[in-house]
PDB file of N, CA and C in Angstrom:
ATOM      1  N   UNK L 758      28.324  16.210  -3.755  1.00  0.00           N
ATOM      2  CA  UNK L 758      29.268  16.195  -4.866  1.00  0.00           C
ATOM      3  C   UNK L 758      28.502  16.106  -6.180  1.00  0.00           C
ATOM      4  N   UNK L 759      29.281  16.662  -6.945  1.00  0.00           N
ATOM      5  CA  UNK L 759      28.227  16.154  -8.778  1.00  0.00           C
ATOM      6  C   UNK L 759      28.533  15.147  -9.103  1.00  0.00           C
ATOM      7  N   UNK L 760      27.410  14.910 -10.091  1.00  0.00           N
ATOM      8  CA  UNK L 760      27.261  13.808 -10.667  1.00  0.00           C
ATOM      9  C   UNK L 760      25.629  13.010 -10.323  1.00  0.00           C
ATOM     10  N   UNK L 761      25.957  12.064 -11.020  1.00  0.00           N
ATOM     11  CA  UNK L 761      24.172  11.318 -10.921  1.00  0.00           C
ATOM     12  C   UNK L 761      24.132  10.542  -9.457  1.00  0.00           C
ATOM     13  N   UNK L 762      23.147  10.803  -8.725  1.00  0.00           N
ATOM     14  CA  UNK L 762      22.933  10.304  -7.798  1.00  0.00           C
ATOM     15  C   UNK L 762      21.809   9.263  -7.919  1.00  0.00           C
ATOM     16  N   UNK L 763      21.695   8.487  -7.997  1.00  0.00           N
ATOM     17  CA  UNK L 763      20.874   7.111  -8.311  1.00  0.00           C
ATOM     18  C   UNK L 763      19.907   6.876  -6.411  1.00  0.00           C
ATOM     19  N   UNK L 764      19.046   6.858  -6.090  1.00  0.00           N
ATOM     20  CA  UNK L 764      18.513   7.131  -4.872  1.00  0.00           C
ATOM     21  C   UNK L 764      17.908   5.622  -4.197  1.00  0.00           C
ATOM     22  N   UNK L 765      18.256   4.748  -3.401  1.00  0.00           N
ATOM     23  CA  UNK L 765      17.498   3.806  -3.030  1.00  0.00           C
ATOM     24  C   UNK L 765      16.503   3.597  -2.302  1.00  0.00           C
ATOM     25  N   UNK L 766      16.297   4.595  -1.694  1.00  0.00           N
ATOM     26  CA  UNK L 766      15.387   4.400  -0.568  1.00  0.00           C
ATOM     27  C   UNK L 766      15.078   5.935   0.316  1.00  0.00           C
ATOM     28  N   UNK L 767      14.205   6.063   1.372  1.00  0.00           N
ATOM     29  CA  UNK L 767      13.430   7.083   1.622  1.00  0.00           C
ATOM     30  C   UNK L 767      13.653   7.010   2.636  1.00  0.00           C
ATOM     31  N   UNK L 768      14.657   8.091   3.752  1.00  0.00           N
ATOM     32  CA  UNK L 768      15.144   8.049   5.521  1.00  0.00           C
ATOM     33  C   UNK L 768      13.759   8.915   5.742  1.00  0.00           C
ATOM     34  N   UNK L 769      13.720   8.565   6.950  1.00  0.00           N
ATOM     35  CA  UNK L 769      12.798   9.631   7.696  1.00  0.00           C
ATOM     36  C   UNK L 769      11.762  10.979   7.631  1.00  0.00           C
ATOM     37  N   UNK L 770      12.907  11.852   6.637  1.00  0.00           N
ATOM     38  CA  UNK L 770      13.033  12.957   6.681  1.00  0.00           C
ATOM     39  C   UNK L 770      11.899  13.612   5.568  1.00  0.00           C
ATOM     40  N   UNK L 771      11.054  13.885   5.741  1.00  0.00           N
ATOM     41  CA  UNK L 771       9.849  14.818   5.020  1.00  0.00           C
ATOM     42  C   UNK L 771       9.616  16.165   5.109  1.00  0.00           C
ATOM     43  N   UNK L 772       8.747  16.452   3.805  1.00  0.00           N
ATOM     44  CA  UNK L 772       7.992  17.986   4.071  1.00  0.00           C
ATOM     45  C   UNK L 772       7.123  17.970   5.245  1.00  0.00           C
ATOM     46  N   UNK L 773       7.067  17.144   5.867  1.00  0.00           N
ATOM     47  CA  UNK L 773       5.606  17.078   6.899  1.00  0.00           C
ATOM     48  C   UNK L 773       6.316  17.057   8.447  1.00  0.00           C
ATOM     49  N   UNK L 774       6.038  16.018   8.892  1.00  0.00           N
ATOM     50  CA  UNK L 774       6.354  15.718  10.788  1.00  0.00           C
ATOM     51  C   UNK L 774       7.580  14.741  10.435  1.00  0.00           C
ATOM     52  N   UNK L 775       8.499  14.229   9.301  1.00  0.00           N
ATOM     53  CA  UNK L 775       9.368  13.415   9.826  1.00  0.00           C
ATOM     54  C   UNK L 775       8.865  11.886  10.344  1.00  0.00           C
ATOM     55  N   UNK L 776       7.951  11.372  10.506  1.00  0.00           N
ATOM     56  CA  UNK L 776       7.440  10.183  10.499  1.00  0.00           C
ATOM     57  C   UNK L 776       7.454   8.811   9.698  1.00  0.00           C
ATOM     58  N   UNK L 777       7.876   9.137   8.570  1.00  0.00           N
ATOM     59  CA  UNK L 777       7.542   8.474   7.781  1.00  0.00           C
ATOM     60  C   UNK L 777       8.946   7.412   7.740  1.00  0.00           C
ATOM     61  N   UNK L 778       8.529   6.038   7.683  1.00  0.00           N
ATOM     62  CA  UNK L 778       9.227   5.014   7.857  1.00  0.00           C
ATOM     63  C   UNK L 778      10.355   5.038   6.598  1.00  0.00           C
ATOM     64  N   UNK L 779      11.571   3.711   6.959  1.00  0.00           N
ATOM     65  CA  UNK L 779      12.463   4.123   5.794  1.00  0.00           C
ATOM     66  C   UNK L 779      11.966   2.865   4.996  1.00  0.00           C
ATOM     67  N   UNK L 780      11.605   3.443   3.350  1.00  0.00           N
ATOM     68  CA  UNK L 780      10.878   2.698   2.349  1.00  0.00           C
ATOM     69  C   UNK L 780      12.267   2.459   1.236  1.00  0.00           C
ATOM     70  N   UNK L 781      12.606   1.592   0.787  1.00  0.00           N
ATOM     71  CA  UNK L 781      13.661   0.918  -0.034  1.00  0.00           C
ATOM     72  C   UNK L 781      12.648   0.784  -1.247  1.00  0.00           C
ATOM     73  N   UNK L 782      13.238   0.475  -2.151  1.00  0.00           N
ATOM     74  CA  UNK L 782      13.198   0.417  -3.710  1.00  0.00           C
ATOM     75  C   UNK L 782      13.622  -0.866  -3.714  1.00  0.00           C
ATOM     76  N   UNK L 783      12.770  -1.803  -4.336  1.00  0.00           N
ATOM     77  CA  UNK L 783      12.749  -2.920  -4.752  1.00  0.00           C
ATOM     78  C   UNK L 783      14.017  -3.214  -5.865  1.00  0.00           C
ATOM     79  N   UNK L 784      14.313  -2.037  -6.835  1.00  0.00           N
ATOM     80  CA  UNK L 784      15.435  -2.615  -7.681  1.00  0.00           C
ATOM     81  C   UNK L 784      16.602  -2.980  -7.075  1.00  0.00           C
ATOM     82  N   UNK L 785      17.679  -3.385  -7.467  1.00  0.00           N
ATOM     83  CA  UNK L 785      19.296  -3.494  -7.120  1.00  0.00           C
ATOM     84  C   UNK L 785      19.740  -2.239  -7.410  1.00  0.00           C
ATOM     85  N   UNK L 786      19.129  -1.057  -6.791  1.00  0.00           N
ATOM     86  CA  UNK L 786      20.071   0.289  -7.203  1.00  0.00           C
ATOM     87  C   UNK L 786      21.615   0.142  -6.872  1.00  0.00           C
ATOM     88  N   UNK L 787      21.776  -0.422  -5.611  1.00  0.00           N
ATOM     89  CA  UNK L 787      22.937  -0.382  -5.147  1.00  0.00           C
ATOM     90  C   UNK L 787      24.289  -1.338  -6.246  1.00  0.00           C
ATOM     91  N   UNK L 788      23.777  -2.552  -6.662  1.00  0.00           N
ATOM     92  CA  UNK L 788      24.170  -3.698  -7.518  1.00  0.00           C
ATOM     93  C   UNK L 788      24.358  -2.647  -8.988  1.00  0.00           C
ATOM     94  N   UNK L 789      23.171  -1.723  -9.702  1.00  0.00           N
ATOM     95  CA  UNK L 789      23.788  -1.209 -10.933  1.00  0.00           C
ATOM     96  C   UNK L 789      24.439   0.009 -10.689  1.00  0.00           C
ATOM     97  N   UNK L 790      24.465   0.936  -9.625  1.00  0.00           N
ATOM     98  CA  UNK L 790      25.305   1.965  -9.785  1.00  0.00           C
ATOM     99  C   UNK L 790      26.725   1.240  -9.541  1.00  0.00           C
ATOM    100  N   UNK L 791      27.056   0.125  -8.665  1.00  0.00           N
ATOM    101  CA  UNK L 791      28.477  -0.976  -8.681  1.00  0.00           C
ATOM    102  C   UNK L 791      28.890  -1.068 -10.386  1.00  0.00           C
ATOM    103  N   UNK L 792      27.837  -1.414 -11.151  1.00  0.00           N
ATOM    104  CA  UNK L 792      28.079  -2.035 -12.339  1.00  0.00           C
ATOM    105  C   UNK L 792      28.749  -0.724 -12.945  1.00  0.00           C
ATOM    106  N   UNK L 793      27.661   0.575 -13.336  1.00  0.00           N
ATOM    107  CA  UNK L 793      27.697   1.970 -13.558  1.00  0.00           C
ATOM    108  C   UNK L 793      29.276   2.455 -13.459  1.00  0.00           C
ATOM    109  N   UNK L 794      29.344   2.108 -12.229  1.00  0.00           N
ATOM    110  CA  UNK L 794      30.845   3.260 -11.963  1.00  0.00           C
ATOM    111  C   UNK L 794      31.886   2.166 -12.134  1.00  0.00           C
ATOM    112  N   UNK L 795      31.804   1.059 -12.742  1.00  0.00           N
ATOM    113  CA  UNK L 795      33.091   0.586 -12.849  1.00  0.00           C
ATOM    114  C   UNK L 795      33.242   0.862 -14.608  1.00  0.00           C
ATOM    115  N   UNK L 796      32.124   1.198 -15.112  1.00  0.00           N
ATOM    116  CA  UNK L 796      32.940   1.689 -16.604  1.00  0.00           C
ATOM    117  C   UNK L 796      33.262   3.214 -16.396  1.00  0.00           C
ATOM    118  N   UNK L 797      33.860   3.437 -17.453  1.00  0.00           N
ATOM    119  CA  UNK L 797      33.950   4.624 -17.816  1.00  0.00           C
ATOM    120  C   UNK L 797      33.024   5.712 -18.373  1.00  0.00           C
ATOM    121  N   UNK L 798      32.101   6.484 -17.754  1.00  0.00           N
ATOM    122  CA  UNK L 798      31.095   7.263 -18.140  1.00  0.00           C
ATOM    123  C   UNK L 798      31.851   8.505 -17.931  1.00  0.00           C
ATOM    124  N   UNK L 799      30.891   9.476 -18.460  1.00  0.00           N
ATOM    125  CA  UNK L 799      31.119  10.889 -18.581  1.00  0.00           C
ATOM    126  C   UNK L 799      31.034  11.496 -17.480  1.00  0.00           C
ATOM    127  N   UNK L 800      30.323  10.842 -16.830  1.00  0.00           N
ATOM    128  CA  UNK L 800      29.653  11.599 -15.578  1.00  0.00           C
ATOM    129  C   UNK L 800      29.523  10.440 -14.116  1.00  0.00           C
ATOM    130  N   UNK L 801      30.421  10.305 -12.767  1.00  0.00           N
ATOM    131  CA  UNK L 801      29.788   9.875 -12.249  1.00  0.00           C
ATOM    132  C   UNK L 801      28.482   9.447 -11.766  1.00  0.00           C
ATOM    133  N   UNK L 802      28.500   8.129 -11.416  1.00  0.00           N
ATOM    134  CA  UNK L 802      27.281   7.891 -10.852  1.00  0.00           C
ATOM    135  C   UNK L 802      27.159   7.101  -9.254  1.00  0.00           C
ATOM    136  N   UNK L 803      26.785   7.546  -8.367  1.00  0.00           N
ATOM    137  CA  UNK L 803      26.590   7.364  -7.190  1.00  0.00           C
ATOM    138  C   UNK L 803      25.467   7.348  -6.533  1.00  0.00           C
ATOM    139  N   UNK L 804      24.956   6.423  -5.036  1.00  0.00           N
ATOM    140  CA  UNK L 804      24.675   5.662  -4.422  1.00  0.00           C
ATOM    141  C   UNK L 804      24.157   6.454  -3.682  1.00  0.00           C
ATOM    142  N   UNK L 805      22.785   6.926  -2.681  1.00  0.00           N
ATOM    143  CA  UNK L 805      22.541   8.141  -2.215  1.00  0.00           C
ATOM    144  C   UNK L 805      20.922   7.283  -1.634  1.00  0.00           C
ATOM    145  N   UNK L 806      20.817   7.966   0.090  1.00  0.00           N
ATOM    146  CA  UNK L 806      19.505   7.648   0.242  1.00  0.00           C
ATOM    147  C   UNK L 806      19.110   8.780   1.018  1.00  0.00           C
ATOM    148  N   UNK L 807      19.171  10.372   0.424  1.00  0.00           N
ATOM    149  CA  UNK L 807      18.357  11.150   0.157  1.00  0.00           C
ATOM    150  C   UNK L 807      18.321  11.565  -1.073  1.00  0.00           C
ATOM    151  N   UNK L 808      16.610  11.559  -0.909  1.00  0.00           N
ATOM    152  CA  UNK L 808      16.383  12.712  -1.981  1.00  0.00           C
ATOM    153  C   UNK L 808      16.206  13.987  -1.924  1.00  0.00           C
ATOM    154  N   UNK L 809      16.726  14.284  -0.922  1.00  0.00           N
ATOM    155  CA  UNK L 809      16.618  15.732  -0.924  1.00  0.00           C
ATOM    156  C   UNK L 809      15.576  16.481   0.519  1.00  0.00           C
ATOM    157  N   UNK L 810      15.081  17.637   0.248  1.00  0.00           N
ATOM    158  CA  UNK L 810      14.337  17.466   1.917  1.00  0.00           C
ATOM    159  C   UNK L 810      13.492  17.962   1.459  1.00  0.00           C
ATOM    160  N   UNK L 811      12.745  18.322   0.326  1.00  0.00           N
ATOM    161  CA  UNK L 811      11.271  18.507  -0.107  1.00  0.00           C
ATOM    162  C   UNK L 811      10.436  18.110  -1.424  1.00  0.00           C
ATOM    163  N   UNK L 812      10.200  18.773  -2.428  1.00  0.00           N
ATOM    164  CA  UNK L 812       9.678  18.251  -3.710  1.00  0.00           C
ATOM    165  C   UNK L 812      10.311  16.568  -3.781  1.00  0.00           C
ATOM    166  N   UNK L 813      11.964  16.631  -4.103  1.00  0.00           N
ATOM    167  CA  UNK L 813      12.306  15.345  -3.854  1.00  0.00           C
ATOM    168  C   UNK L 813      11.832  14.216  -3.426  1.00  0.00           C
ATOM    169  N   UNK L 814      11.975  14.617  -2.226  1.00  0.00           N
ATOM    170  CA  UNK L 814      11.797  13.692  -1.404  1.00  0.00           C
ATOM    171  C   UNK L 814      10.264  12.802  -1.267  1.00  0.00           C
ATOM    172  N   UNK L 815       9.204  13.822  -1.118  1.00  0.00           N
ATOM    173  CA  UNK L 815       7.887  13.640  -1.389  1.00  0.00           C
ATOM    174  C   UNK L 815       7.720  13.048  -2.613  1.00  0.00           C
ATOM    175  N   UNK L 816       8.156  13.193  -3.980  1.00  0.00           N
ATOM    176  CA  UNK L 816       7.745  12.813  -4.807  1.00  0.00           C
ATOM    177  C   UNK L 816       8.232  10.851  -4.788  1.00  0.00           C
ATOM    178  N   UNK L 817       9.771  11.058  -4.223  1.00  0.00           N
ATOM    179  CA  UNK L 817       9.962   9.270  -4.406  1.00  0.00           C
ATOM    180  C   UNK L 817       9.424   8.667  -3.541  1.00  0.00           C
ATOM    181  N   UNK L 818       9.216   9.377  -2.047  1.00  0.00           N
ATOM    182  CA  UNK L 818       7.860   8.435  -1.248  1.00  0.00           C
ATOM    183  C   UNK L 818       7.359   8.267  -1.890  1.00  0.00           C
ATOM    184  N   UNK L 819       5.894   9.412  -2.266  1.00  0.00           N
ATOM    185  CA  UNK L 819       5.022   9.074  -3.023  1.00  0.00           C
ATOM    186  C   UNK L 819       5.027   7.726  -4.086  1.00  0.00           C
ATOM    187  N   UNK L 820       6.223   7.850  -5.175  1.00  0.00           N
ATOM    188  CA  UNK L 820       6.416   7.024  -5.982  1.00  0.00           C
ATOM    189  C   UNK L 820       6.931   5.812  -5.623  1.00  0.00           C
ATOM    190  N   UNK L 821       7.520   5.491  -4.616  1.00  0.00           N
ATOM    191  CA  UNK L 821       7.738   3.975  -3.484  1.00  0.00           C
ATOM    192  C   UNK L 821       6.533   3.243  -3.249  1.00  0.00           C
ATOM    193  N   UNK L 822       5.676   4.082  -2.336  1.00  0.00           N
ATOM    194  CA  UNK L 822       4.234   4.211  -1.874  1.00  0.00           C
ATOM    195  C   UNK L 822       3.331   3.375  -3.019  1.00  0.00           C
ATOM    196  N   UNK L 823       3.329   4.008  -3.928  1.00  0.00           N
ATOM    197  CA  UNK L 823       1.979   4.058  -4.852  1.00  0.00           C
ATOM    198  C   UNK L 823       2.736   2.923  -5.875  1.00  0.00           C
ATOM    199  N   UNK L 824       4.477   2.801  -6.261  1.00  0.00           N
ATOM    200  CA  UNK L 824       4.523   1.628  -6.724  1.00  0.00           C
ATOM    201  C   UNK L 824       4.732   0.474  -6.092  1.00  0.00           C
ATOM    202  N   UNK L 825       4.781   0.316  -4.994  1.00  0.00           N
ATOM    203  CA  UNK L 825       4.734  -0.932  -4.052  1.00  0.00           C
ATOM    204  C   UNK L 825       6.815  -1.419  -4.401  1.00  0.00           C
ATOM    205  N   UNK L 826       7.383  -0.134  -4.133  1.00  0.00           N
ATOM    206  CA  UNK L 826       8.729  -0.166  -4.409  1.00  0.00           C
ATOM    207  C   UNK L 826       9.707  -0.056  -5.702  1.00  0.00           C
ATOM    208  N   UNK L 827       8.785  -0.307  -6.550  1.00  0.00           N
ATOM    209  CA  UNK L 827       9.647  -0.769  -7.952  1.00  0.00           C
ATOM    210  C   UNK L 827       9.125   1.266  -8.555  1.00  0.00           C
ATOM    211  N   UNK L 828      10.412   1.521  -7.920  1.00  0.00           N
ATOM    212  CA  UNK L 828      10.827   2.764  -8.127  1.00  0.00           C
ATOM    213  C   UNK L 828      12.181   3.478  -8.079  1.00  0.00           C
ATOM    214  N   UNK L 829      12.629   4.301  -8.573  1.00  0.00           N
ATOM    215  CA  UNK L 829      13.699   4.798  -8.098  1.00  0.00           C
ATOM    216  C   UNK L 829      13.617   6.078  -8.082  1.00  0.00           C
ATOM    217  N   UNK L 830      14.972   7.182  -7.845  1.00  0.00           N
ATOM    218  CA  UNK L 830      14.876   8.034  -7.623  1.00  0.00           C
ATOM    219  C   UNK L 830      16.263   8.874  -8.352  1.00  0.00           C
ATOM    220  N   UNK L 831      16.437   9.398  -9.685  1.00  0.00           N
ATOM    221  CA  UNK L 831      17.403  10.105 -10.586  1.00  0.00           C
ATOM    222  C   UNK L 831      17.978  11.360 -10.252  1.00  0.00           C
ATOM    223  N   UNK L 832      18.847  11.602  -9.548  1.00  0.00           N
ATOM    224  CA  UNK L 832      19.009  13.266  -9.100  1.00  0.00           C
ATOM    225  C   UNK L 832      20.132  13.352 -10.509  1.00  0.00           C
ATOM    226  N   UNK L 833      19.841  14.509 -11.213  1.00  0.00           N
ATOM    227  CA  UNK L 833      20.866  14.760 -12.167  1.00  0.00           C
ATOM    228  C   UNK L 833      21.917  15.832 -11.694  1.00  0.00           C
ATOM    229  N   UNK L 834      22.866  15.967 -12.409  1.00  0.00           N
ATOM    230  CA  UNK L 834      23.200  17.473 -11.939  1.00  0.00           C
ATOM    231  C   UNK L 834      23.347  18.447 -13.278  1.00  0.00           C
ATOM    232  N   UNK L 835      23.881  19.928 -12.377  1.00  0.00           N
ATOM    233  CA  UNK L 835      23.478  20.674 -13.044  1.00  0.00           C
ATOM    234  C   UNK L 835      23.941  21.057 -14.344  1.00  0.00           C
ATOM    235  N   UNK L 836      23.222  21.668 -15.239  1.00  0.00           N
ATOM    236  CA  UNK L 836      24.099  22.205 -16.916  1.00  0.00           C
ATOM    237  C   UNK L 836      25.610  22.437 -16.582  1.00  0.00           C
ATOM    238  N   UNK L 837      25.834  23.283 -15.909  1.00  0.00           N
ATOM    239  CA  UNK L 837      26.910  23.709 -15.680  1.00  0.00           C
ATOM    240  C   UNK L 837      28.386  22.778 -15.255  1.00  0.00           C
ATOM    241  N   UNK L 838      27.695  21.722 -14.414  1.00  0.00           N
ATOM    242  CA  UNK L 838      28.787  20.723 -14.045  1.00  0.00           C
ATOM    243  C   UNK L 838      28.950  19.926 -15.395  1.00  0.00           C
ATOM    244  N   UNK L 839      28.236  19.636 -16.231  1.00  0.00           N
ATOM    245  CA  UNK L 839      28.567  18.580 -17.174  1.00  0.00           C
ATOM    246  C   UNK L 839      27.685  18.819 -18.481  1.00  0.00           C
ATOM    247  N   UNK L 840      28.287  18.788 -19.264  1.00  0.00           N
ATOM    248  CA  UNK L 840      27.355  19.071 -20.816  1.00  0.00           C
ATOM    249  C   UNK L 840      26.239  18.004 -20.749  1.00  0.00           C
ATOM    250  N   UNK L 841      25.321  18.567 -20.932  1.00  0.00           N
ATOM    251  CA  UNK L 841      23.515  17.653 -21.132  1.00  0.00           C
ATOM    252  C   UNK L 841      23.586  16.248 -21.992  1.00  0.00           C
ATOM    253  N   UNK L 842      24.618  16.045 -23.025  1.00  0.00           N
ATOM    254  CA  UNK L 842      24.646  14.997 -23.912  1.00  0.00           C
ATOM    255  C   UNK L 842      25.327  13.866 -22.976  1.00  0.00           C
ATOM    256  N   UNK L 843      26.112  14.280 -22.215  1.00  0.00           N
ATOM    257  CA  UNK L 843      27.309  13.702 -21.193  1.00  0.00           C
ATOM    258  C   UNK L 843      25.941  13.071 -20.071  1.00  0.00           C
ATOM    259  N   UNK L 844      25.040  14.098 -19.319  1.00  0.00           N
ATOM    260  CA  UNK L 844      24.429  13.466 -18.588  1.00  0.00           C
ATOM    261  C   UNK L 844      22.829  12.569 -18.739  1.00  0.00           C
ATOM    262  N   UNK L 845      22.897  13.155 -20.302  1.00  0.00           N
ATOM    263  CA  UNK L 845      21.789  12.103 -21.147  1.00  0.00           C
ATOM    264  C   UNK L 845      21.970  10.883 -20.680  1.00  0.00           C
ATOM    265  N   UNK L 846      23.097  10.478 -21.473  1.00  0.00           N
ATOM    266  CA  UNK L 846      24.364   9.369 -22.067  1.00  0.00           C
ATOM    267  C   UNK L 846      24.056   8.194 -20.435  1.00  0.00           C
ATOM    268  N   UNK L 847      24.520   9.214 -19.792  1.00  0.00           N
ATOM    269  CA  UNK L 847      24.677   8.284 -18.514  1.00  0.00           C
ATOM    270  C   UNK L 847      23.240   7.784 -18.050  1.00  0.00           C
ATOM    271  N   UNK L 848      22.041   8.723 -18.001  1.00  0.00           N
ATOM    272  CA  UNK L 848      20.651   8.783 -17.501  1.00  0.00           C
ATOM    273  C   UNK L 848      20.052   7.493 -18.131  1.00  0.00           C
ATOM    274  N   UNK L 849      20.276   7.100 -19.407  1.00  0.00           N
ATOM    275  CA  UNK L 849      20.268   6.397 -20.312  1.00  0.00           C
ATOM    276  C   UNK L 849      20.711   4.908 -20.102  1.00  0.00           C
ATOM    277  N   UNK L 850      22.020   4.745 -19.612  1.00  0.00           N
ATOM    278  CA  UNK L 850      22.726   3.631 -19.388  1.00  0.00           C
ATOM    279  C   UNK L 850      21.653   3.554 -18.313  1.00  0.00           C
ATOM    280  N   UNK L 851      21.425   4.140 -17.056  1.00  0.00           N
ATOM    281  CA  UNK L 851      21.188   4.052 -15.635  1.00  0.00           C
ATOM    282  C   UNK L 851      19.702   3.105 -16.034  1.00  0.00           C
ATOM    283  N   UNK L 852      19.031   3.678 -16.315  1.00  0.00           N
ATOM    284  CA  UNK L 852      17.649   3.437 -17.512  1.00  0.00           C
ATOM    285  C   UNK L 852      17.725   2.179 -17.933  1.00  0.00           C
ATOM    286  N   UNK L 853      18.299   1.735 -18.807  1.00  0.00           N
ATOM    287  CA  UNK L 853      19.003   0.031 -19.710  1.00  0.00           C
ATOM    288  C   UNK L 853      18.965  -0.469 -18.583  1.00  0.00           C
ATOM    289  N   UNK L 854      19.596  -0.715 -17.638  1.00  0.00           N
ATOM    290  CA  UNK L 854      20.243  -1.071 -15.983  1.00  0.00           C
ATOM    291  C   UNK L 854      18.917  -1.926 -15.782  1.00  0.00           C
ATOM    292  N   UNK L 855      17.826  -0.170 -15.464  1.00  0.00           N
ATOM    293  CA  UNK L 855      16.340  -1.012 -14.745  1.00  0.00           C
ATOM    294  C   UNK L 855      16.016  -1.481 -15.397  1.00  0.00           C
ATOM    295  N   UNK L 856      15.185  -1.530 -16.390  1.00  0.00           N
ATOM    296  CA  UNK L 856      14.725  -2.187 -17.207  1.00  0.00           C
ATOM    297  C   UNK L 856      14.803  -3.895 -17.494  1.00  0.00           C
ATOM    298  N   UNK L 857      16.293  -4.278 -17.702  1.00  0.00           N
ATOM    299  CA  UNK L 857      17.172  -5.326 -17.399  1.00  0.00           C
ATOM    300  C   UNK L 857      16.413  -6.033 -16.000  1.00  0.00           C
ATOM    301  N   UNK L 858      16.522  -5.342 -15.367  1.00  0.00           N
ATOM    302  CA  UNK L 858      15.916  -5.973 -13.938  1.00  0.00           C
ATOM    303  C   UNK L 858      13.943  -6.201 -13.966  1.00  0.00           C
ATOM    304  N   UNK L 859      13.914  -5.497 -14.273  1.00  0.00           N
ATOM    305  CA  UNK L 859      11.800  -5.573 -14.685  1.00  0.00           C
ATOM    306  C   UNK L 859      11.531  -7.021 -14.088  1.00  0.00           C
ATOM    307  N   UNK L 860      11.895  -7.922 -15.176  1.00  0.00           N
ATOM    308  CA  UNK L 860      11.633  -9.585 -15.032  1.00  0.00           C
ATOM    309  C   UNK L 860      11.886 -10.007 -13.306  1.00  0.00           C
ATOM    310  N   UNK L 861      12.546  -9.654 -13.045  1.00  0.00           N
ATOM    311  CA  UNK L 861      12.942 -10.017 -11.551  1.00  0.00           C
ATOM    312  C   UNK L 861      12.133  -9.518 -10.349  1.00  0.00           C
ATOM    313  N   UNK L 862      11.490  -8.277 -10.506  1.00  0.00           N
ATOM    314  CA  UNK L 862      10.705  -7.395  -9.790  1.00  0.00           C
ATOM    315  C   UNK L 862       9.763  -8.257  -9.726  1.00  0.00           C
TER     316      UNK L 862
END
């Protein structure tokens, strides 16, 4: 579906053999996209643990991996579903969210 998909964590599923264990994200993704979708934004935002089944995906391992979790994973969508200022706006809030959390990490 469109809209921002906010990503917590990393299933199985790779560019490679599929091996790779399921790696979580240290933030409360799940706790600010709750916060996220109870206002009113331009653009949904939702809860998602793929990233996708290649570039994606590899890149938020990677970035899980190499940050020892304190990572996430932003799927936007496309021009077409929602004007760019609309999915700034939201990318932005999502952004404020982590940040907020840093101290706790």
């Amino acid at each position: 579906s469109s809209g921002i998909h906010a990503e917590y964590g990393v299933e199985e599923k790779s560019p490679g053999d599929g091996t790779w264990p399921f790696i979580k994200s240290s933030f409360p993704v799940e706790e600010i996209v709750n916060k996220l979708a109870e206002q009113s934004l331009p653009v949904p935002v939702q809860l998602s643990k793929d990233a996708g089944k290649y570039l994606c995906q590899y890149s938020f391992h990677n970035s899980l991996c190499n940050g020892k979790g304190k990572s996430v994973f932003i799927h936007v969508p496309r021009l077409d579903d929602f004007p760019s200022e609309n999915t700034a706006a939201v990318v932005i809030s999502i952004i404020k969210e982590l940040v907020k959390c840093l101290p706790l990490l």
